Amino acid sequence: MNRGSEWHKWDLHFHTPSSYDYQDKSVTNDDIITGLLANGIEAVAITDHHVIDIDRINELRRIASGRLMILPGIEF
């Protein structure tokens, strides 16, 4: 494979409604995945404030079903 560089879009600082200060708590996990995929994101790190919401991360992974890599992250 001699194709040269390959570029991918990753967002390594992404907040969800699990963050205490997230403005729109009506945003669903489906909305999150749809938006990320629509913007060509291939990997995302969930970096909510003061929490690692494992249940949400697992649900996002289930919804993404191999179309998007979802990583737990931490903001400090």
PDB file of C-alpha atoms in Angstrom:
ATOM      1  CA  MET A   1       0.000   0.000   0.000  1.00  0.00           C
ATOM      2  CA  ASN A   2       1.828   3.043  -1.216  1.00  0.00           C
ATOM      3  CA  ARG A   3      -0.922   5.644  -1.053  1.00  0.00           C
ATOM      4  CA  GLY A   4       0.905   8.260   0.991  1.00  0.00           C
ATOM      5  CA  SER A   5      -0.636   9.932   4.016  1.00  0.00           C
ATOM      6  CA  GLU A   6      -4.174   9.201   5.084  1.00  0.00           C
ATOM      7  CA  TRP A   7      -6.040  11.788   7.134  1.00  0.00           C
ATOM      8  CA  HIS A   8      -8.889  11.029   9.497  1.00  0.00           C
ATOM      9  CA  LYS A   9     -11.155  13.308  11.525  1.00  0.00           C
ATOM     10  CA  TRP A  10     -11.070  12.663  15.272  1.00  0.00           C
ATOM     11  CA  ASP A  11     -12.634  14.742  18.029  1.00  0.00           C
ATOM     12  CA  LEU A  12     -10.692  14.083  21.227  1.00  0.00           C
ATOM     13  CA  HIS A  13     -12.595  16.581  23.395  1.00  0.00           C
ATOM     14  CA  PHE A  14     -16.328  15.937  23.228  1.00  0.00           C
ATOM     15  CA  HIS A  15     -18.983  16.589  25.870  1.00  0.00           C
ATOM     16  CA  THR A  16     -22.395  14.931  26.250  1.00  0.00           C
ATOM     17  CA  PRO A  17     -25.454  15.720  28.394  1.00  0.00           C
ATOM     18  CA  SER A  18     -23.699  13.804  31.189  1.00  0.00           C
ATOM     19  CA  SER A  19     -21.646  16.953  31.814  1.00  0.00           C
ATOM     20  CA  TYR A  20     -23.266  19.048  34.557  1.00  0.00           C
ATOM     21  CA  ASP A  21     -23.030  22.202  32.426  1.00  0.00           C
ATOM     22  CA  TYR A  22     -24.189  20.763  29.090  1.00  0.00           C
ATOM     23  CA  GLN A  23     -26.765  23.243  27.805  1.00  0.00           C
ATOM     24  CA  ASP A  24     -29.298  21.058  25.953  1.00  0.00           C
ATOM     25  CA  LYS A  25     -30.156  18.011  28.070  1.00  0.00           C
ATOM     26  CA  SER A  26     -32.683  16.889  25.425  1.00  0.00           C
ATOM     27  CA  VAL A  27     -29.864  15.716  23.098  1.00  0.00           C
ATOM     28  CA  THR A  28     -30.043  11.929  22.806  1.00  0.00           C
ATOM     29  CA  ASN A  29     -27.296   9.395  22.227  1.00  0.00           C
ATOM     30  CA  ASP A  30     -28.767   8.787  18.766  1.00  0.00           C
ATOM     31  CA  ASP A  31     -28.500  12.539  18.052  1.00  0.00           C
ATOM     32  CA  ILE A  32     -24.856  12.494  19.122  1.00  0.00           C
ATOM     33  CA  ILE A  33     -23.902   9.590  16.854  1.00  0.00           C
ATOM     34  CA  THR A  34     -25.879  10.987  13.927  1.00  0.00           C
ATOM     35  CA  GLY A  35     -24.166  14.359  14.267  1.00  0.00           C
ATOM     36  CA  LEU A  36     -20.682  12.924  14.575  1.00  0.00           C
ATOM     37  CA  LEU A  37     -21.130  10.675  11.542  1.00  0.00           C
ATOM     38  CA  ALA A  38     -22.677  13.511   9.513  1.00  0.00           C
ATOM     39  CA  ASN A  39     -19.530  15.548  10.191  1.00  0.00           C
ATOM     40  CA  GLY A  40     -17.191  12.765   9.090  1.00  0.00           C
ATOM     41  CA  ILE A  41     -15.816  12.043  12.559  1.00  0.00           C
ATOM     42  CA  GLU A  42     -14.213   8.593  12.737  1.00  0.00           C
ATOM     43  CA  ALA A  43     -13.163   8.578  16.403  1.00  0.00           C
ATOM     44  CA  VAL A  44     -14.344  10.539  19.429  1.00  0.00           C
ATOM     45  CA  ALA A  45     -13.214  10.773  23.048  1.00  0.00           C
ATOM     46  CA  ILE A  46     -16.030  11.482  25.501  1.00  0.00           C
ATOM     47  CA  THR A  47     -14.545  13.984  27.979  1.00  0.00           C
ATOM     48  CA  ASP A  48     -17.471  15.031  30.172  1.00  0.00           C
ATOM     49  CA  HIS A  49     -16.887  17.285  33.163  1.00  0.00           C
ATOM     50  CA  HIS A  50     -16.346  15.477  36.479  1.00  0.00           C
ATOM     51  CA  VAL A  51     -17.760  12.142  35.295  1.00  0.00           C
ATOM     52  CA  ILE A  52     -16.977   9.147  33.121  1.00  0.00           C
ATOM     53  CA  ASP A  53     -20.466   7.903  32.251  1.00  0.00           C
ATOM     54  CA  ILE A  54     -19.697   4.279  31.358  1.00  0.00           C
ATOM     55  CA  ASP A  55     -23.361   3.499  30.635  1.00  0.00           C
ATOM     56  CA  ARG A  56     -23.554   6.359  28.114  1.00  0.00           C
ATOM     57  CA  ILE A  57     -20.236   5.405  26.514  1.00  0.00           C
ATOM     58  CA  ASN A  58     -21.371   1.792  26.141  1.00  0.00           C
ATOM     59  CA  GLU A  59     -24.700   2.918  24.656  1.00  0.00           C
ATOM     60  CA  LEU A  60     -22.911   5.237  22.207  1.00  0.00           C
ATOM     61  CA  ARG A  61     -20.673   2.332  21.184  1.00  0.00           C
ATOM     62  CA  ARG A  62     -23.722   0.128  20.643  1.00  0.00           C
ATOM     63  CA  ILE A  63     -25.439   2.769  18.498  1.00  0.00           C
ATOM     64  CA  ALA A  64     -22.287   3.470  16.475  1.00  0.00           C
ATOM     65  CA  SER A  65     -21.884  -0.284  15.859  1.00  0.00           C
ATOM     66  CA  GLY A  66     -18.436  -0.164  14.272  1.00  0.00           C
ATOM     67  CA  ARG A  67     -18.983   3.018  12.258  1.00  0.00           C
ATOM     68  CA  LEU A  68     -17.244   5.226  14.815  1.00  0.00           C
ATOM     69  CA  MET A  69     -14.585   4.556  17.470  1.00  0.00           C
ATOM     70  CA  ILE A  70     -15.700   5.847  20.874  1.00  0.00           C
ATOM     71  CA  LEU A  71     -13.082   6.307  23.571  1.00  0.00           C
ATOM     72  CA  PRO A  72     -13.502   7.282  27.212  1.00  0.00           C
ATOM     73  CA  GLY A  73     -11.580  10.412  28.059  1.00  0.00           C
ATOM     74  CA  ILE A  74     -10.997  12.678  31.009  1.00  0.00           C
ATOM     75  CA  GLU A  75     -10.728  16.431  31.250  1.00  0.00           C
ATOM     76  CA  PHE A  76      -8.298  17.733  33.828  1.00  0.00           C
TER      77      PHE A  76
END
